[in-house]
Coordinates of C-alpha atoms in Angstrom, one line a residue:
X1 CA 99.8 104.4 107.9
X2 CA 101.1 101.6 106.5
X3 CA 102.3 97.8 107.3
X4 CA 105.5 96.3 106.1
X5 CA 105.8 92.6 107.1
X6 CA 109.8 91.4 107.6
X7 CA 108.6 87.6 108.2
X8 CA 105.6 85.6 107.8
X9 CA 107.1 82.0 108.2
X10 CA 106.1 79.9 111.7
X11 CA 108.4 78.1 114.4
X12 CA 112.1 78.8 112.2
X13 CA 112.7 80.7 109.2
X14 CA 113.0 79.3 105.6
X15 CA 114.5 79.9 102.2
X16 CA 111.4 81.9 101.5
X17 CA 110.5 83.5 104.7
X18 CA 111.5 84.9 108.1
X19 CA 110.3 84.6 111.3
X20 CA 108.1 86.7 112.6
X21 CA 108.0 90.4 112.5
X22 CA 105.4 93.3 111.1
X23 CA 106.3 96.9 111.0
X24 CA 102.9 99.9 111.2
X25 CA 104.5 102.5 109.6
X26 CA 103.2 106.4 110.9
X27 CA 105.9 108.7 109.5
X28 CA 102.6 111.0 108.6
X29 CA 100.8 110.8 112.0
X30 CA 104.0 110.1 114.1
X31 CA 107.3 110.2 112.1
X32 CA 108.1 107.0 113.6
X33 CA 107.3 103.2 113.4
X34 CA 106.6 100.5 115.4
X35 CA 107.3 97.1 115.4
X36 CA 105.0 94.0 116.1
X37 CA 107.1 91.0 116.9
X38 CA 110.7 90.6 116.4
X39 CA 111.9 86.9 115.5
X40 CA 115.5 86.2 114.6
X41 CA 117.1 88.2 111.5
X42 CA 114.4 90.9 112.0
X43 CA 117.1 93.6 111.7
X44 CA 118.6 92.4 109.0
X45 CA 115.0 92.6 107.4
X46 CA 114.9 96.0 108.1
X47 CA 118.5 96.7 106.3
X48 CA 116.2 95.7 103.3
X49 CA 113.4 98.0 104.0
X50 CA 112.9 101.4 103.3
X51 CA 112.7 101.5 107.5
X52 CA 115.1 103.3 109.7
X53 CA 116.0 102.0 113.1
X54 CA 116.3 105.3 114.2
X55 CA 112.0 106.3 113.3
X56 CA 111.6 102.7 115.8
X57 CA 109.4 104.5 118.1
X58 CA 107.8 100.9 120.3
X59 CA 108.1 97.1 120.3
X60 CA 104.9 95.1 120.7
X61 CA 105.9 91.3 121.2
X62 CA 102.9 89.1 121.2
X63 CA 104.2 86.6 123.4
X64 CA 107.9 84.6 124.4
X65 CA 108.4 82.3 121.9
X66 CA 111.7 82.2 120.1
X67 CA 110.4 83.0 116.8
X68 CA 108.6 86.2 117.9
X69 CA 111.1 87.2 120.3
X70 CA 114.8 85.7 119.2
X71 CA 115.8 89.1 117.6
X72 CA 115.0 91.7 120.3
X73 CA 118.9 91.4 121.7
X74 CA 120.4 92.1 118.4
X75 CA 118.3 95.2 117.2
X76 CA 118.5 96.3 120.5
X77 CA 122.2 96.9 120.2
X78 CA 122.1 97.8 116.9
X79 CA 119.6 100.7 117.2
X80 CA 121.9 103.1 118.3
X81 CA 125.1 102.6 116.0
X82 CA 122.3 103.5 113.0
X83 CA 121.2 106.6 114.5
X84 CA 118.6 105.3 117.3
X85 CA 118.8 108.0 119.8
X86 CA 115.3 109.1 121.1
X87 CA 113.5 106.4 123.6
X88 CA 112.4 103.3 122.9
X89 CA 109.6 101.6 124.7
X90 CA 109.1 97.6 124.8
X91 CA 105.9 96.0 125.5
X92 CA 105.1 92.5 126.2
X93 CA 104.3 89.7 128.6
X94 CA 106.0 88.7 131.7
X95 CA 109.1 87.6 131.6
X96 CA 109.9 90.0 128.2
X97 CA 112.2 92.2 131.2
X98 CA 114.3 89.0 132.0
X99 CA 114.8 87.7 128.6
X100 CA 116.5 91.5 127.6
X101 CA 117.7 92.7 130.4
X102 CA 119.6 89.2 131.0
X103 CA 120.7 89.2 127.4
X104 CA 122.0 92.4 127.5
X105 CA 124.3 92.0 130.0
X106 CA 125.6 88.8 129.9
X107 CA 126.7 89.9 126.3
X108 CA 127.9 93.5 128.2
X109 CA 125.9 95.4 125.5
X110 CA 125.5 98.6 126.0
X111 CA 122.6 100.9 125.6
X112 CA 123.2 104.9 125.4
X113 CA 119.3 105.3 124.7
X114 CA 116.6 105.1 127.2
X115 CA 115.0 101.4 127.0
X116 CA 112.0 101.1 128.8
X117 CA 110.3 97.8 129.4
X118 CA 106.7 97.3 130.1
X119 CA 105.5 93.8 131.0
X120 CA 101.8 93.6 130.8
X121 CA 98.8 91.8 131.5
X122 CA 96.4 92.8 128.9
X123 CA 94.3 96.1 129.1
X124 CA 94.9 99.3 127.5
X125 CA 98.8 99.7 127.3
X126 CA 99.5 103.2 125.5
X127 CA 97.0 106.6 125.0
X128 CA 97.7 109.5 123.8
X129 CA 95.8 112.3 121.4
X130 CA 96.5 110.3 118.2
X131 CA 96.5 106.5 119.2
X132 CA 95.5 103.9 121.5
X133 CA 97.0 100.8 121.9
X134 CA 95.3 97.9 124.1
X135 CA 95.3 94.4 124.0
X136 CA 94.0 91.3 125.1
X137 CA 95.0 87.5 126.2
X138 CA 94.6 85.0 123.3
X139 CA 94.6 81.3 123.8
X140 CA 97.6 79.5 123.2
X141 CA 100.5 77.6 124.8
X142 CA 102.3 80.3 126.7
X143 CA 100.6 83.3 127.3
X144 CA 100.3 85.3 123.9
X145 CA 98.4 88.4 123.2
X146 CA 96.8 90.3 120.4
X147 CA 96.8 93.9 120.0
X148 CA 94.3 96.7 118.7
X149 CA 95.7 99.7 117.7
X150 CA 92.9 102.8 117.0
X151 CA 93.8 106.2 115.8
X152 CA 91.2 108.5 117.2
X153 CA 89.1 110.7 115.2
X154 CA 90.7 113.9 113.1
X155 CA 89.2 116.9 113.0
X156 CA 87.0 117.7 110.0
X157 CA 87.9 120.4 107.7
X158 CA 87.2 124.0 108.2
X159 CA 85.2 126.0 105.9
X160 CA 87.7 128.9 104.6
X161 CA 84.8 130.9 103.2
X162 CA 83.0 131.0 106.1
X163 CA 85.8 132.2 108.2
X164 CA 87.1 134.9 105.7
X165 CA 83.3 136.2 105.3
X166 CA 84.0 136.9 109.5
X167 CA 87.2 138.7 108.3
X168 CA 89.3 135.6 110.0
X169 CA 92.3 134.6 108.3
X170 CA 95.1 131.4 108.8
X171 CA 96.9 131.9 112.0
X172 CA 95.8 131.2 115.9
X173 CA 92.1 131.6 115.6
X174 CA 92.3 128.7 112.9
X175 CA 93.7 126.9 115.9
X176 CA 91.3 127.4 118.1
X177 CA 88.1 126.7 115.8
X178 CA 90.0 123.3 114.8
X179 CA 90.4 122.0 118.4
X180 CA 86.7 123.3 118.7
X181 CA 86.5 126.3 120.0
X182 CA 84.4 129.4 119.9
X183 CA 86.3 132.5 118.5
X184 CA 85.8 136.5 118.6
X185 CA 86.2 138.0 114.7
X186 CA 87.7 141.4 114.2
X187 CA 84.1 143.0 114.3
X188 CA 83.2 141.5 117.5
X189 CA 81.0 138.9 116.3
X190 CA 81.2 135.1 117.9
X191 CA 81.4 132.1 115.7
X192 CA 81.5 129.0 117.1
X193 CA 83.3 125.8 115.6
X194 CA 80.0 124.0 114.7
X195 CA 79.6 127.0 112.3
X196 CA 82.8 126.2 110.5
X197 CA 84.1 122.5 111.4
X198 CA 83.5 119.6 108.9
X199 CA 82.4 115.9 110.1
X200 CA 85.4 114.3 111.7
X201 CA 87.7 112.0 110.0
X202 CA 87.3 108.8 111.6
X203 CA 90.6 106.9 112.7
X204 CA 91.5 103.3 111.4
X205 CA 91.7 100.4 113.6
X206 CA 94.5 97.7 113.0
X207 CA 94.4 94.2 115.0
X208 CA 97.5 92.5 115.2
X209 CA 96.8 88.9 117.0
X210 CA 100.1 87.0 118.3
X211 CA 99.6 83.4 117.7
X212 CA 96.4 81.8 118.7
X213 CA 93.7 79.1 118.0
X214 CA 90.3 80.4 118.0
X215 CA 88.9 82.1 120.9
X216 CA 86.7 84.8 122.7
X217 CA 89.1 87.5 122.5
X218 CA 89.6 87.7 119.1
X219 CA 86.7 88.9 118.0
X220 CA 86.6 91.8 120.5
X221 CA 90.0 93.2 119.4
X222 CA 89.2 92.7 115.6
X223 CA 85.7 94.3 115.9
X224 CA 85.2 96.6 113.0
X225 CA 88.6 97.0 112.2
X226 CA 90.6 98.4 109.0
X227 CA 92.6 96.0 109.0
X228 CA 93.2 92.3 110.9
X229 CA 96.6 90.4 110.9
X230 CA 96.2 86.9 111.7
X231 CA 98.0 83.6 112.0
X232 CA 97.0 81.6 109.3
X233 CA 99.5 78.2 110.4
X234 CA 97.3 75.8 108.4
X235 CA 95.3 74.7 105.3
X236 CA 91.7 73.5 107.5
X237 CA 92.2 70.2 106.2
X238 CA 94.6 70.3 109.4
X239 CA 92.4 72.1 111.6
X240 CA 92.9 69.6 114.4
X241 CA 96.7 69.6 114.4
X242 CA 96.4 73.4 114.5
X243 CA 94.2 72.8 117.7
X244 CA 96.6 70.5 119.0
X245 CA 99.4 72.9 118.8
X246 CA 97.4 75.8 119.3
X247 CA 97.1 77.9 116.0
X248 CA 94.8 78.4 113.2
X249 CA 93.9 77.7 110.2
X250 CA 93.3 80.3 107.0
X251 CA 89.8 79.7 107.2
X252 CA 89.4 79.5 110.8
X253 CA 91.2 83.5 110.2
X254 CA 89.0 84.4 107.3
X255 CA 86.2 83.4 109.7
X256 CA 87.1 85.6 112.2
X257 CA 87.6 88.7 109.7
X258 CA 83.8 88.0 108.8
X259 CA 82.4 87.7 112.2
X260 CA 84.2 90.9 113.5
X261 CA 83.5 93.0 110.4
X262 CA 87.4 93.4 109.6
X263 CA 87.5 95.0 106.3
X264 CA 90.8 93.5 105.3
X265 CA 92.2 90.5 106.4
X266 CA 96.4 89.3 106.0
X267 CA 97.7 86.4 106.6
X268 CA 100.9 85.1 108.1
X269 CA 102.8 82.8 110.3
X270 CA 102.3 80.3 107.8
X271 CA 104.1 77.0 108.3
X272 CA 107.0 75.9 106.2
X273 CA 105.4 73.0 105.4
X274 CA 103.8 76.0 102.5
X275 CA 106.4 76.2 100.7
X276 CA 105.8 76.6 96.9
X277 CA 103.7 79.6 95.4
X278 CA 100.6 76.9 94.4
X279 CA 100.8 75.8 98.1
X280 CA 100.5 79.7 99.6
X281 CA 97.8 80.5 97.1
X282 CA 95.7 77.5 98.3
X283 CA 95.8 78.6 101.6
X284 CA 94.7 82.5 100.0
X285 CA 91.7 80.9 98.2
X286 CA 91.0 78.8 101.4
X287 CA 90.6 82.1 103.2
X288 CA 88.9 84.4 100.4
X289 CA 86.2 82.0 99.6
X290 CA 84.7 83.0 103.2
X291 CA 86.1 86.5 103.2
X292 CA 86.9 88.2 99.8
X293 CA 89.5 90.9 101.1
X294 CA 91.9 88.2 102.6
X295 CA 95.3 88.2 101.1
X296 CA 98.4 86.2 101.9
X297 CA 101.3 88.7 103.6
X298 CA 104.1 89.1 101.7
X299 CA 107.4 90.2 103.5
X300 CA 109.0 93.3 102.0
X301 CA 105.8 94.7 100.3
X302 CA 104.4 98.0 102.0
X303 CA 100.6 98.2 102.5
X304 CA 98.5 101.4 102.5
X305 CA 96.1 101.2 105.2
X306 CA 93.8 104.0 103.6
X307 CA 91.0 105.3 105.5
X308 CA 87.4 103.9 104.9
X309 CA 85.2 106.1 102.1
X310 CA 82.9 108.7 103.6
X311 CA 85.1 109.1 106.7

């Protein structure tokens, strides 16, 4: 897995960076990606990435604010003129149905995919063997939402020796012990997957808050995670205009990595305000002298999430 941000900039985009938009790349677990956010220009973003529109597997937008939303029509319509043919699902608040479905045809686009829209209210949104995705209501001025991704647990390795010593070689009894099941060898004896199976590769978390100011639900959907992506709006020295408007600062972020155990923290949505590379720095150092592993986002740089030692 891995995260490729295509804008980190707040409220319009600037010379240095778009709006809104992070891509969690899964072409190893899921040959697709998805996309968190999708502000104005986000597909030409991904015309300069090494991401296809036709991988774009789901759309998680935080909440209906032009800068996290304004590019949905556009990609939308696009997808399917650069190969986009297998089903795309779109989650997001109430009112995300609307705003598409309103857009689409008042500009008679036409969709030969299936597009299907879920409006939520927080809660867990998407499970399947490999992933869960849920997510909770942050606090800001229209309702906005931050998401918690978990890949569940792999199964360990098997131990080849063992299994050939029972005269069991590759093929469907492999199968069996890895989904942890007992088998019968050749000779009749029974060996059972504990015999054979490693410990279990645990699955990364990734937390991917839409804008917010500090509150109760943060720390919940950051808890222990592999990674956190938070807003980051403000140096603190403006911590009560960020309050005001319903944002955060980088330390305010950096605190919130600490408290939930994040291991590594990114920051984004800064405000174009930040514009030179001393001024995004400061805001870096703001955040790292509370939490070491916090790094300013950088749009068209692709991050390895890599799993935690020992798991």
């Amino acid at each position: 897995m891995e995260l490729y941000f295509l804008g980190t900039n707040a409220g319009v985009p600037s010379l240095e960076r778009n709006v809104t938009s992070v891509a969690l790349r899964m072409l190893e677990e899921r040959r697709s990606f998805w996309l968190f956010d999708c502000g104005e220009g986000t597909q030409h973003q991904i015309l300069r990435s090494p991401l296809k529109l036709s991988k774009l597997e789901k759309i998680f937008i935080t909440h209906l604010h032009g800068d996290h939303l304004f590019g949905l029509p556009g990609l939308i319509s696009s997808r399917a003129y650069q190969g986009g043919e297998d089903p795309l699902t779109i989650y997001g608040p109430r009112g995300l149905k609307q705003y598409i479905h309103t857009s689409l045809e008042l500009s008679e686009s036409h969709i030969s995919y299936s597009l299907d829209i879920v409006e939520h209210d927080g809660g867990v949104l998407f499970e399947d063997d490999s992933f869960r995705v849920e997510a909770s209501l942050l606090e800001h001025r229209v309702a906005s939402y931050g998401y918690r991704i978990t890949e569940k647990d792999l199964p360990g390795k098997l131990d080849t020796a063992t299994m050939e010593s029972y005269g069991i070689r590759p093929g469907p009894l492999y199968g069996k012990l890895k989904r942890g099941e007992s088998v019968e060898a050749p000779d009749g004896r029974i060996l059972h997957a504990s015999e054979v199976q490693g410990k279990p590769k645990k699955g990364r978390i990734i937390t991917i808050l839409g804008d917010t100011r500090p509150c109760g639900s943060v720390l919940p959907l950051a808890r222990d995670a592999d990674v956190l992506v938070h807003e980051s709006t403000f140096l603190h020295e403006m911590k009560d205009t960020a309050h005001t408007y319903f944002h955060s600062t980088a330390r305010q972020a950096a605190e919130a990595a600490r408290e939930a155990g994040a291991k590594r923290l990114f920051l984004t949505h800064l405000s174009s305000r930040y514009k030179y590379e001393d001024q995004i720095m400061q805001l870096e150092r703001e955040a790292q002298e509370i939490f070491p592993d916090a790094v300013i986002a950088r749009e068209h740089v692709l991050y390895g999430i890599e799993r935690t030692s020992g798991s």
